[in-house]
Coordinates of C-alpha atoms in Angstrom, one line a residue:
Chain A
X758 CA -9.0 -7.6 -19.3
X759 CA -12.4 -8.6 -20.7
X760 CA -12.3 -11.2 -23.5
X761 CA -14.5 -8.8 -25.4
X762 CA -11.7 -6.3 -25.7
X763 CA -9.1 -7.1 -28.3
X764 CA -6.7 -4.2 -28.1
X765 CA -5.1 -2.5 -25.1
X766 CA -3.1 0.7 -25.4
X767 CA 0.5 1.2 -24.3
X768 CA 3.9 1.4 -25.9
X769 CA 6.7 0.1 -23.7
X770 CA 10.0 1.9 -23.5
X771 CA 13.3 0.7 -22.1
X772 CA 15.3 2.9 -19.7
X773 CA 18.0 3.3 -22.3
X774 CA 15.5 4.8 -24.6
X775 CA 15.3 7.7 -22.1
X776 CA 18.9 7.8 -21.0
X777 CA 20.3 7.7 -24.5
X778 CA 17.8 10.1 -25.9
X779 CA 16.2 7.7 -28.4
X780 CA 12.8 9.2 -27.6
X781 CA 12.0 12.8 -27.0
X782 CA 12.2 13.7 -23.3
X783 CA 12.6 16.7 -21.0
X784 CA 14.6 16.4 -17.8
X785 CA 14.5 18.5 -14.7
X786 CA 16.1 18.4 -11.2
X787 CA 13.9 20.5 -8.8
X788 CA 15.9 22.6 -6.4
X789 CA 13.2 22.8 -3.7
X790 CA 14.5 22.8 -0.2
X791 CA 12.6 22.4 3.1
X792 CA 13.2 23.3 6.7
X793 CA 10.7 21.9 9.1
X794 CA 9.8 23.3 12.5
X795 CA 9.9 20.3 14.8
X796 CA 6.6 21.4 16.5
X797 CA 5.4 21.7 20.1
X798 CA 6.0 18.1 21.1
X799 CA 8.9 17.1 19.1
X800 CA 11.0 20.2 19.8
X801 CA 11.0 19.1 23.5
X802 CA 11.8 15.5 22.4
X803 CA 14.8 16.7 20.4
X804 CA 16.1 19.0 23.2
X805 CA 15.9 16.0 25.6
X806 CA 17.9 13.9 23.1
X807 CA 20.6 16.4 23.4
X808 CA 20.6 15.6 27.1
X809 CA 20.8 11.9 26.4
X810 CA 17.2 11.3 27.5
X811 CA 14.0 10.1 25.8
X812 CA 10.8 11.9 26.8
X813 CA 7.2 10.8 26.3
X814 CA 3.8 12.4 26.9
X815 CA 1.0 10.8 29.0
X816 CA -2.8 10.8 28.7
X817 CA -4.6 10.4 32.0
X818 CA -7.8 9.2 30.2
X819 CA -6.5 6.2 28.2
X820 CA -3.4 5.9 30.5
X821 CA -1.0 5.7 27.6
X822 CA 2.6 6.8 27.8
X823 CA 3.4 7.8 24.3
X824 CA 6.6 7.9 22.3
X825 CA 7.1 9.9 20.2
X826 CA 5.5 12.5 22.4
X827 CA 2.5 14.5 21.1
X828 CA 0.5 17.4 22.5
X829 CA -2.8 15.7 21.9
X830 CA -3.9 12.1 22.4
X831 CA -5.2 10.9 19.0
X832 CA -7.3 8.3 20.8
X833 CA -9.1 10.5 23.4
X834 CA -8.7 13.6 21.2
X835 CA -7.8 15.8 24.2
X836 CA -4.6 17.5 25.3
X837 CA -2.0 15.2 26.8
X838 CA -1.5 15.6 30.5
X839 CA 2.2 15.6 31.2
X840 CA 5.8 14.7 30.3
X841 CA 7.7 11.7 31.5
X842 CA 11.0 10.1 30.7
X843 CA 11.2 6.6 29.4
X844 CA 14.3 4.4 29.3
X845 CA 16.8 4.3 26.5
X846 CA 16.5 0.5 26.8
X847 CA 13.9 -1.4 24.9
X848 CA 12.9 -4.7 23.2
X849 CA 13.1 -5.6 19.6
X850 CA 9.6 -5.9 18.3
X851 CA 10.6 -6.6 14.7
X852 CA 13.7 -6.1 12.5
X853 CA 15.1 -6.2 9.0
X854 CA 18.5 -6.6 7.5
X855 CA 18.6 -4.1 4.7
X856 CA 20.9 -4.1 1.6
X857 CA 19.1 -1.0 0.3
X858 CA 20.0 2.6 0.8
X859 CA 17.3 5.3 0.7
X860 CA 17.6 5.7 -3.0
X861 CA 17.4 1.9 -3.6
X862 CA 21.2 1.7 -4.4
X863 CA 22.7 -1.5 -3.0
X864 CA 24.8 -1.7 0.2
X865 CA 27.7 -4.1 0.6
X866 CA 27.4 -4.0 4.3
X867 CA 23.7 -4.3 5.4
X868 CA 22.0 -1.9 7.8
X869 CA 20.0 -3.6 10.5
X870 CA 16.8 -1.6 11.3
X871 CA 14.3 -2.4 14.1
X872 CA 11.2 -1.3 15.8
X873 CA 12.2 -1.0 19.4
X874 CA 9.5 -0.9 22.2
X875 CA 11.0 1.4 24.8
X876 CA 10.9 0.4 28.5
X877 CA 8.6 2.7 30.4
X878 CA 6.3 3.5 27.4
X879 CA 3.0 1.8 26.8
X880 CA 2.8 -1.5 24.9
X881 CA 3.6 -1.3 21.2
X882 CA 4.9 2.2 21.6
X883 CA 7.9 1.6 19.4
X884 CA 10.3 3.8 17.5
X885 CA 12.4 2.9 14.5
X886 CA 16.2 3.0 14.7
X887 CA 19.3 1.1 13.7
X888 CA 21.1 -1.7 15.5
X889 CA 24.8 -1.8 15.9
X890 CA 27.6 -3.9 17.5
X891 CA 25.8 -7.0 16.5
X892 CA 26.0 -9.6 13.7
X893 CA 22.8 -9.7 11.6
X894 CA 22.5 -13.4 12.3
X895 CA 22.5 -12.8 16.1
X896 CA 19.5 -10.5 16.2
X897 CA 16.4 -12.0 17.8
X898 CA 12.8 -11.0 18.4
X899 CA 12.4 -9.9 22.0
X900 CA 16.1 -9.1 22.4
X901 CA 16.9 -6.3 24.9
X902 CA 18.8 -3.4 23.4
X903 CA 20.2 -0.1 24.7
X904 CA 20.8 3.2 23.0
X905 CA 24.4 4.1 22.1
X906 CA 24.6 7.9 22.3
X907 CA 26.9 10.3 20.5
X908 CA 29.2 12.1 22.9
X909 CA 27.4 15.1 24.4
X910 CA 29.4 17.7 22.5
X911 CA 28.4 16.1 19.2
X912 CA 24.7 16.0 19.9
X913 CA 22.6 18.4 17.9
X914 CA 19.1 17.6 19.0
X915 CA 18.2 15.0 16.4
X916 CA 17.2 11.3 16.3
X917 CA 20.7 10.6 15.1
X918 CA 22.0 11.7 18.5
X919 CA 21.4 8.1 19.2
X920 CA 23.9 6.4 16.9
X921 CA 22.2 3.0 17.2
X922 CA 20.9 0.5 19.7
X923 CA 23.1 -2.4 20.8
X924 CA 22.4 -5.6 22.6
X925 CA 22.3 -5.1 26.3
X926 CA 24.1 -8.4 27.2
X927 CA 27.3 -7.1 25.6
X928 CA 27.3 -4.1 28.0
X929 CA 29.4 -5.4 30.9
X930 CA 31.6 -3.2 33.1
Chain B
X491 CA -29.5 4.4 5.7
X492 CA -26.8 4.2 3.1
X493 CA -27.0 5.6 -0.4
X494 CA -30.4 6.5 -1.7
X495 CA -29.6 5.1 -5.1
X496 CA -28.1 1.8 -6.1
X497 CA -25.0 2.2 -8.2
X498 CA -23.8 -0.1 -11.0
X499 CA -20.5 -0.5 -12.9
X500 CA -21.4 -0.7 -16.6
X501 CA -18.0 -0.6 -18.3
X502 CA -14.3 -1.0 -17.6
X503 CA -11.0 -0.1 -19.3
X504 CA -7.4 -0.8 -18.8
X505 CA -4.0 0.0 -20.5
X506 CA -1.0 -2.2 -20.6
X507 CA 1.0 -2.1 -17.4
X508 CA 4.8 -1.7 -18.1
X509 CA 7.9 -0.4 -16.3
X510 CA 7.9 2.5 -18.6
X511 CA 5.4 3.6 -21.2
X512 CA 5.8 6.2 -23.9
X513 CA 2.3 7.7 -23.3
X514 CA 2.0 10.5 -20.8
X515 CA -0.2 10.3 -17.8
X516 CA -2.9 12.2 -19.6
X517 CA -2.7 10.0 -22.6
X518 CA -2.9 6.8 -20.5
X519 CA -5.9 8.3 -18.6
X520 CA -7.6 9.0 -22.0
X521 CA -6.9 5.4 -23.3
X522 CA -8.4 3.7 -20.2
X523 CA -11.3 6.2 -19.9
X524 CA -12.2 5.8 -23.6
X525 CA -12.1 2.1 -23.4
X526 CA -14.4 2.0 -20.4
X527 CA -16.9 4.4 -22.2
X528 CA -16.8 2.2 -25.4
X529 CA -17.3 -0.9 -23.3
X530 CA -20.4 0.7 -21.7
X531 CA -21.6 1.9 -25.1
X532 CA -21.6 5.4 -23.8
X533 CA -20.0 8.8 -24.6
X534 CA -18.3 11.4 -22.6
X535 CA -21.3 13.7 -22.9
X536 CA -23.2 11.0 -20.9
X537 CA -20.8 11.3 -18.0
X538 CA -22.2 13.8 -15.5
X539 CA -19.2 13.7 -13.1
X540 CA -15.6 12.5 -13.1
X541 CA -13.4 11.2 -10.3
X542 CA -9.7 10.8 -10.7
X543 CA -7.4 8.7 -8.5
X544 CA -3.7 9.1 -8.7
X545 CA -1.0 8.7 -6.0
X546 CA 2.0 10.9 -5.0
X547 CA 2.6 13.9 -7.2
X548 CA 6.3 13.2 -6.7
X549 CA 6.3 10.4 -9.3
X550 CA 5.2 12.6 -12.1
X551 CA 7.1 15.6 -10.7
X552 CA 3.9 17.6 -11.4
X553 CA 2.2 19.3 -8.5
X554 CA -1.6 19.7 -9.0
X555 CA -1.4 16.4 -10.8
X556 CA -5.1 16.0 -10.5
X557 CA -5.7 19.2 -12.4
X558 CA -3.0 18.3 -14.9
X559 CA -4.6 14.9 -15.7
X560 CA -8.2 16.3 -15.8
X561 CA -8.7 16.6 -19.5
X562 CA -7.2 13.1 -20.1
X563 CA -9.7 11.7 -17.7
X564 CA -12.6 13.3 -19.6
X565 CA -13.2 16.0 -17.0
X566 CA -13.2 19.0 -19.4
X567 CA -16.0 21.3 -18.2
X568 CA -17.4 18.8 -15.8
X569 CA -17.7 18.4 -12.0
X570 CA -14.3 16.8 -11.1
X571 CA -12.6 15.6 -8.0
X572 CA -9.2 14.0 -7.5
X573 CA -8.8 11.7 -4.6
X574 CA -5.6 10.4 -3.1
X575 CA -5.1 7.9 -0.2
X576 CA -1.7 6.5 -1.1
X577 CA -1.7 2.9 -2.1
X578 CA -5.4 2.7 -1.1
X579 CA -6.3 5.2 -3.9
X580 CA -7.2 2.6 -6.6
X581 CA -10.1 1.1 -4.7
X582 CA -11.0 4.4 -3.0
X583 CA -11.5 6.1 -6.4
X584 CA -14.6 4.0 -7.3
X585 CA -15.8 4.5 -3.7
X586 CA -15.7 8.3 -4.3
X587 CA -17.5 7.7 -7.6
X588 CA -20.1 5.7 -5.8
X589 CA -21.1 8.5 -3.5
X590 CA -21.3 10.9 -6.4
X591 CA -24.1 8.6 -7.8
X592 CA -25.5 7.1 -4.6
X593 CA -26.2 10.6 -3.3
X594 CA -28.5 11.2 -6.3
X595 CA -26.5 14.2 -7.3
X596 CA -25.3 12.6 -10.6
X597 CA -26.7 9.7 -12.7
X598 CA -23.2 8.8 -14.0
X599 CA -19.6 9.0 -13.0
X600 CA -16.5 8.3 -15.0
X601 CA -13.8 6.9 -12.6
X602 CA -10.2 7.0 -13.8
X603 CA -7.0 6.0 -12.1
X604 CA -3.5 6.6 -13.4
X605 CA 0.1 6.3 -12.3
X606 CA 3.2 7.0 -14.2
X607 CA 6.0 6.1 -11.8
X608 CA 8.8 6.0 -14.4
X609 CA 9.1 9.8 -14.7
X610 CA 11.0 9.7 -11.4
X611 CA 14.4 8.3 -12.2
X612 CA 16.6 6.4 -11.8
X613 CA 14.1 4.8 -9.4
X614 CA 10.8 6.1 -7.9
X615 CA 11.7 4.6 -4.5
X616 CA 13.6 7.8 -3.7
X617 CA 10.4 9.8 -4.1
X618 CA 8.8 7.5 -1.5
X619 CA 11.3 8.5 1.1
X620 CA 9.4 11.8 1.4
X621 CA 6.4 10.1 3.0
X622 CA 8.3 9.5 6.2
X623 CA 8.2 11.8 9.3
X624 CA 10.7 14.6 8.6
X625 CA 11.9 14.9 12.2
X626 CA 11.9 11.4 13.6
X627 CA 12.4 9.1 10.6
X628 CA 13.9 10.7 7.6
X629 CA 17.3 11.5 9.2
X630 CA 17.7 7.7 9.5
X631 CA 17.9 7.4 5.7
X632 CA 14.6 5.4 5.4
X633 CA 13.9 3.2 2.5
X634 CA 10.3 2.3 1.6
X635 CA 11.1 -1.5 1.6
X636 CA 12.1 -1.3 5.2
X637 CA 8.6 -0.8 6.5
X638 CA 7.4 -3.8 4.5
X639 CA 10.3 -5.9 5.7
X640 CA 9.5 -4.9 9.4
X641 CA 5.8 -5.7 9.0
X642 CA 6.4 -9.0 7.1
X643 CA 8.9 -10.1 9.7
X644 CA 6.6 -9.3 12.6
X645 CA 3.8 -11.2 10.8
X646 CA 6.0 -14.2 10.3
X647 CA 7.2 -14.1 13.9
X648 CA 3.8 -13.8 15.4
X649 CA 2.3 -16.8 13.5
X650 CA 5.6 -18.8 13.0
X651 CA 5.2 -18.5 9.2
X652 CA 8.1 -19.6 6.9
X653 CA 9.3 -17.8 3.8
X654 CA 8.4 -20.9 1.7
X655 CA 4.8 -20.5 2.6
X656 CA 4.7 -16.8 1.7
X657 CA 6.6 -17.4 -1.6
X658 CA 3.6 -19.5 -2.8
X659 CA 1.7 -16.3 -3.3
X660 CA 4.2 -14.9 -5.6
X661 CA 4.3 -18.2 -7.6
X662 CA 0.5 -18.2 -7.9
X663 CA 0.0 -14.6 -8.8
X664 CA 2.8 -14.4 -11.4
X665 CA 1.4 -17.6 -13.0
X666 CA -2.2 -16.2 -13.0
X667 CA -0.9 -13.2 -14.8
X668 CA 0.2 -15.3 -17.7
X669 CA -3.4 -15.2 -18.8
X670 CA -3.7 -11.4 -18.4
X671 CA -3.0 -9.5 -21.7
X672 CA -1.9 -6.3 -19.8
X673 CA 0.6 -8.1 -17.4
X674 CA 4.1 -6.8 -16.8
X675 CA 5.6 -9.6 -14.8
X676 CA 3.8 -12.7 -15.7
X677 CA 6.0 -15.8 -15.2
X678 CA 6.2 -19.4 -14.3
X679 CA 8.4 -19.4 -11.3
X680 CA 9.0 -21.7 -8.3
X681 CA 9.3 -21.2 -4.6
X682 CA 13.0 -21.9 -5.0
X683 CA 13.3 -19.0 -7.5
X684 CA 11.7 -16.6 -4.9
X685 CA 14.0 -17.9 -2.1
X686 CA 17.1 -17.5 -4.1
X687 CA 16.3 -14.1 -5.5
X688 CA 18.2 -11.0 -4.4
X689 CA 17.8 -10.1 -0.7
X690 CA 16.6 -6.5 -0.6
X691 CA 15.8 -6.0 3.1
X692 CA 15.4 -9.4 4.8
X693 CA 12.9 -11.0 4.8
X694 CA 12.0 -9.2 1.6
X695 CA 13.6 -10.6 -1.5
X696 CA 13.3 -9.4 -5.1
X697 CA 10.5 -11.9 -6.1
X698 CA 8.4 -11.0 -3.0
X699 CA 7.9 -7.6 -4.5
X700 CA 5.7 -6.1 -7.2
X701 CA 7.4 -3.9 -9.8
X702 CA 7.1 -0.1 -10.4
X703 CA 4.9 0.5 -13.4
X704 CA 3.1 2.9 -15.7
X705 CA -0.6 2.3 -16.5
X706 CA -4.2 3.4 -16.2
X707 CA -7.6 1.9 -15.5
X708 CA -11.2 3.2 -15.7
X709 CA -14.8 2.4 -14.8
X710 CA -18.2 3.8 -15.8
X711 CA -20.6 4.1 -12.9
X712 CA -24.3 4.6 -13.4
X713 CA -27.5 4.9 -11.3
X714 CA -29.9 2.0 -11.4
X715 CA -32.2 3.7 -14.0
X716 CA -29.3 4.5 -16.4
X717 CA -27.6 1.1 -15.8
X718 CA -30.7 -0.8 -16.9
X719 CA -30.9 1.3 -20.0
X720 CA -27.4 0.6 -21.2
X721 CA -26.7 -3.0 -20.2
X722 CA -28.4 -6.3 -19.4
X723 CA -25.7 -7.3 -16.9
X724 CA -24.7 -4.5 -14.6
X725 CA -22.5 -5.2 -11.6
X726 CA -23.7 -3.5 -8.5
X727 CA -21.6 -1.8 -5.9
X728 CA -23.2 -3.3 -2.8
X729 CA -20.6 -2.5 -0.1
X730 CA -18.1 0.2 0.5
X731 CA -15.7 0.7 3.3
X732 CA -12.6 2.7 4.2
X733 CA -10.6 3.4 7.3
X734 CA -7.4 5.1 8.3
X735 CA -4.9 4.6 11.3
X736 CA -2.3 7.1 12.3
X737 CA 1.0 7.7 10.5
X738 CA 2.6 6.7 13.8
X739 CA 3.2 3.3 12.3
X740 CA 5.7 2.1 14.9
X741 CA 3.1 2.6 17.6
X742 CA 0.9 -0.4 16.5
X743 CA 1.5 -4.1 16.3
X744 CA 2.1 -4.6 12.6
X745 CA 1.2 -8.3 12.5
X746 CA -2.5 -7.5 11.8
X747 CA -4.1 -4.6 9.9
X748 CA -7.0 -3.5 12.2
X749 CA -7.8 -0.6 9.9
X750 CA -8.4 -3.1 7.0
X751 CA -10.8 -5.1 9.2
X752 CA -12.6 -1.8 10.1
X753 CA -13.0 -1.0 6.4
X754 CA -14.1 -4.6 5.6
X755 CA -16.7 -4.6 8.4
X756 CA -18.2 -1.4 7.0
X757 CA -18.5 -2.8 3.5
X758 CA -19.9 -6.2 4.7
X759 CA -22.5 -4.5 6.9
X760 CA -23.7 -2.5 4.0
X761 CA -23.7 -5.5 1.7
X762 CA -25.5 -7.7 4.3
X763 CA -22.6 -10.1 4.4
X764 CA -22.4 -12.1 7.6
X765 CA -19.9 -14.8 6.7
X766 CA -17.3 -13.4 4.3
X767 CA -15.5 -16.7 3.4
X768 CA -18.8 -18.3 2.5
X769 CA -20.4 -15.4 0.8
X770 CA -17.5 -13.9 -1.2
X771 CA -16.9 -16.0 -4.3
X772 CA -13.7 -14.2 -5.5
X773 CA -11.4 -11.6 -4.0
X774 CA -8.7 -9.3 -5.1
X775 CA -6.9 -8.2 -2.0
X776 CA -3.9 -5.8 -2.4
X777 CA -0.7 -7.7 -3.0
X778 CA 2.2 -5.2 -3.5
X779 CA 4.2 -7.9 -1.6
X780 CA 3.4 -11.6 -1.4
X781 CA 2.9 -11.5 2.4
X782 CA 0.4 -8.7 2.0
X783 CA -2.1 -11.0 0.2
X784 CA -2.1 -13.2 3.3
X785 CA -2.1 -10.3 5.7
X786 CA -5.1 -8.8 3.9
X787 CA -7.0 -12.0 3.6
X788 CA -6.9 -12.1 7.4
X789 CA -7.7 -8.4 7.8
X790 CA -10.7 -8.9 5.4
X791 CA -11.9 -11.7 7.6
X792 CA -11.7 -14.2 4.7
X793 CA -9.9 -16.5 7.2
X794 CA -8.7 -16.6 10.7
X795 CA -5.6 -14.7 11.9
X796 CA -2.5 -16.7 10.8
X797 CA -4.5 -19.1 8.6
X798 CA -4.0 -17.6 5.2
X799 CA -0.7 -19.4 4.5
X800 CA -2.3 -22.7 5.2
X801 CA -5.2 -22.0 2.8
X802 CA -2.7 -21.0 0.2
X803 CA -0.7 -24.2 0.6
X804 CA -3.9 -26.2 0.3
X805 CA -4.7 -24.6 -3.1
X806 CA -7.9 -22.9 -1.7
X807 CA -6.8 -19.6 -3.2
X808 CA -6.1 -20.9 -6.7
X809 CA -8.5 -20.0 -9.5
X810 CA -10.1 -23.4 -9.2
X811 CA -10.0 -23.4 -5.4
X812 CA -12.9 -22.7 -3.0
X813 CA -11.9 -19.0 -2.5
X814 CA -10.0 -17.7 -5.6
X815 CA -7.6 -14.9 -4.5
X816 CA -6.2 -12.5 -7.1
X817 CA -7.2 -14.4 -10.3
X818 CA -5.9 -11.4 -12.3
X819 CA -2.4 -12.1 -11.2
X820 CA -2.5 -9.1 -8.8
X821 CA 0.2 -6.5 -8.4
X822 CA 2.8 -9.1 -8.3
X823 CA 2.0 -10.4 -11.8
X824 CA 0.1 -7.7 -13.6
X825 CA 2.1 -4.8 -12.2
X826 CA 1.8 -1.9 -9.7
X827 CA 1.0 1.5 -11.2
X828 CA -0.3 2.4 -7.8
X829 CA -3.7 3.9 -8.2
X830 CA -4.3 2.1 -11.5
X831 CA -3.3 -1.2 -9.9
X832 CA -6.0 -0.9 -7.3
X833 CA -8.6 0.0 -9.9
X834 CA -7.4 -2.9 -12.1
X835 CA -8.5 -5.2 -9.2
X836 CA -12.0 -3.7 -9.3
X837 CA -12.0 -4.2 -13.1
X838 CA -11.0 -7.8 -12.6
X839 CA -13.9 -8.5 -10.2
X840 CA -16.3 -6.7 -12.7
X841 CA -15.1 -9.0 -15.5
X842 CA -15.2 -12.1 -13.3
X843 CA -18.8 -11.4 -12.3
X844 CA -19.8 -10.8 -15.9
X845 CA -18.2 -14.0 -17.0
X846 CA -15.9 -12.1 -19.3
X847 CA -12.5 -12.9 -17.9
X848 CA -11.6 -15.4 -20.6
X849 CA -8.8 -17.7 -19.6
X850 CA -8.7 -16.2 -16.2
X851 CA -12.4 -16.9 -15.6
X852 CA -13.0 -18.7 -12.3
X853 CA -15.5 -21.6 -12.4
X854 CA -18.7 -21.7 -10.4
X855 CA -20.7 -18.7 -11.8
X856 CA -19.4 -16.2 -9.2
X857 CA -22.0 -13.7 -7.9
X858 CA -20.2 -11.8 -5.2
X859 CA -16.7 -10.4 -5.3
X860 CA -14.4 -8.1 -3.3
X861 CA -11.5 -5.8 -4.1
X862 CA -9.3 -4.1 -1.6
X863 CA -6.4 -1.7 -1.6
X864 CA -4.1 -0.6 1.1
X865 CA -1.6 2.2 1.6
X866 CA -0.5 5.5 3.0
X867 CA 2.0 4.9 5.8
X868 CA 0.9 1.3 6.5
X869 CA -2.4 2.7 7.7
X870 CA -5.1 2.8 5.1
X871 CA -7.7 0.3 3.9
X872 CA -10.3 0.6 1.1
X873 CA -12.8 -2.1 0.3
X874 CA -15.5 -2.6 -2.3
X875 CA -18.0 -5.4 -2.6
X876 CA -19.6 -6.1 -6.0
X877 CA -22.5 -8.3 -6.9
X878 CA -24.2 -9.1 -10.2

């Protein structure tokens, strides 16, 4: 604020002023619902998840193997050239231990979320997912993790067909 | 090669920033716009065009929010455009105003930014969840704070930065805001306060984060001819830059914002700036989280990659340091009504360069300043360079 200006507008309210009706308000809960077509690339990706596989697209020009798959390379701005499977194993690029749910309500048991760079995809081609079967304190950058899939009969063709990723070292026969 | 006409800022206005204001978005827009016009000694009839900046419609719950706000922004019966680039909107709005005037099409442009986040209750964070990819990300129950936590953690890991070093930004900005009459979260806090505040999504804690806010800001832009008629001390828009990356935010290394560097280079080239740390006297990089100030100092080429925490610890970024950063108090201290918060930063540089910032005035007769905003899905940078 400039020192030349002596008055600034604004009348602060408390949340209780709204919730308890101390000031005039109008409330509304919209009932809009949405159903998204998954699109040309992601429909195939979701179908493959149902098979327990992660599929990528490739660009022969910039040589990238891209996850999530896309029908055009945004770098070269041309159609992608093919489909290829990548592994359901990857490396933790970064992670967070979250006490927040989507609506900002607090969780007693935290969710661990991570960006996972999948083996077989180009560098930094990560996806976001959750981690499981690990104590938050044990998570490390660079840790190898593997997808834990829902049983085939429960898969619906959604990113949640992967329940979470778990550390690979714990996977011993 | 750039604009045919040089463009000046000749007036600025700002409302209080608060968690919840009684005024509607239109009323806030009016208050800020009127204050900017009064400061410029001009009237609405002098404004040949109007540009409005406001972020997601979901906060207000009003679609066509740009049209809804138009008359509050002074656009009644005028050429009018609403621009929106997420968190980058507040600095992008005067960039859009600049091309209105620089093109020669209009002599003047009234630039207004508004945000009323409190209409979405109990918390606007839920509205933010609709920015994520509906197929790949939303089924995971995404929370907005996650993406910041993931980026902050990656940045810390890459450069071996400690939370203690990052917390210094929050301490500085909230203290700077004590001198800002519009501030929402001005406070004297310590690093220990930040480190002991509630863990939201590690490494993000409560005091690492700016608040949600209501508020508005405005500028009056004028061509060189008009500016010299109405004021003896115009502040010139000498550099503009903006750049976007993809919404595929998990497909890039989050430790460094390349797209911010791209926007900064565009603005520096236009302003003829070769050595940003030497030539920029004061900067207001976007600080919705404390680490973002550091991240953006690096992206803006104000220091080397990974060096911003060290400069902060050495006091370089304090108001009396060699490179004052966020002397206003930033989003962490003044508040974060998204589009209005970005424009508040431009207002601050305007006042700093005019020597009108009162208790916040940095020493040394600053001549060149920069403001930057950032947003969309961790992908957008907008930069403005001002000179007097």
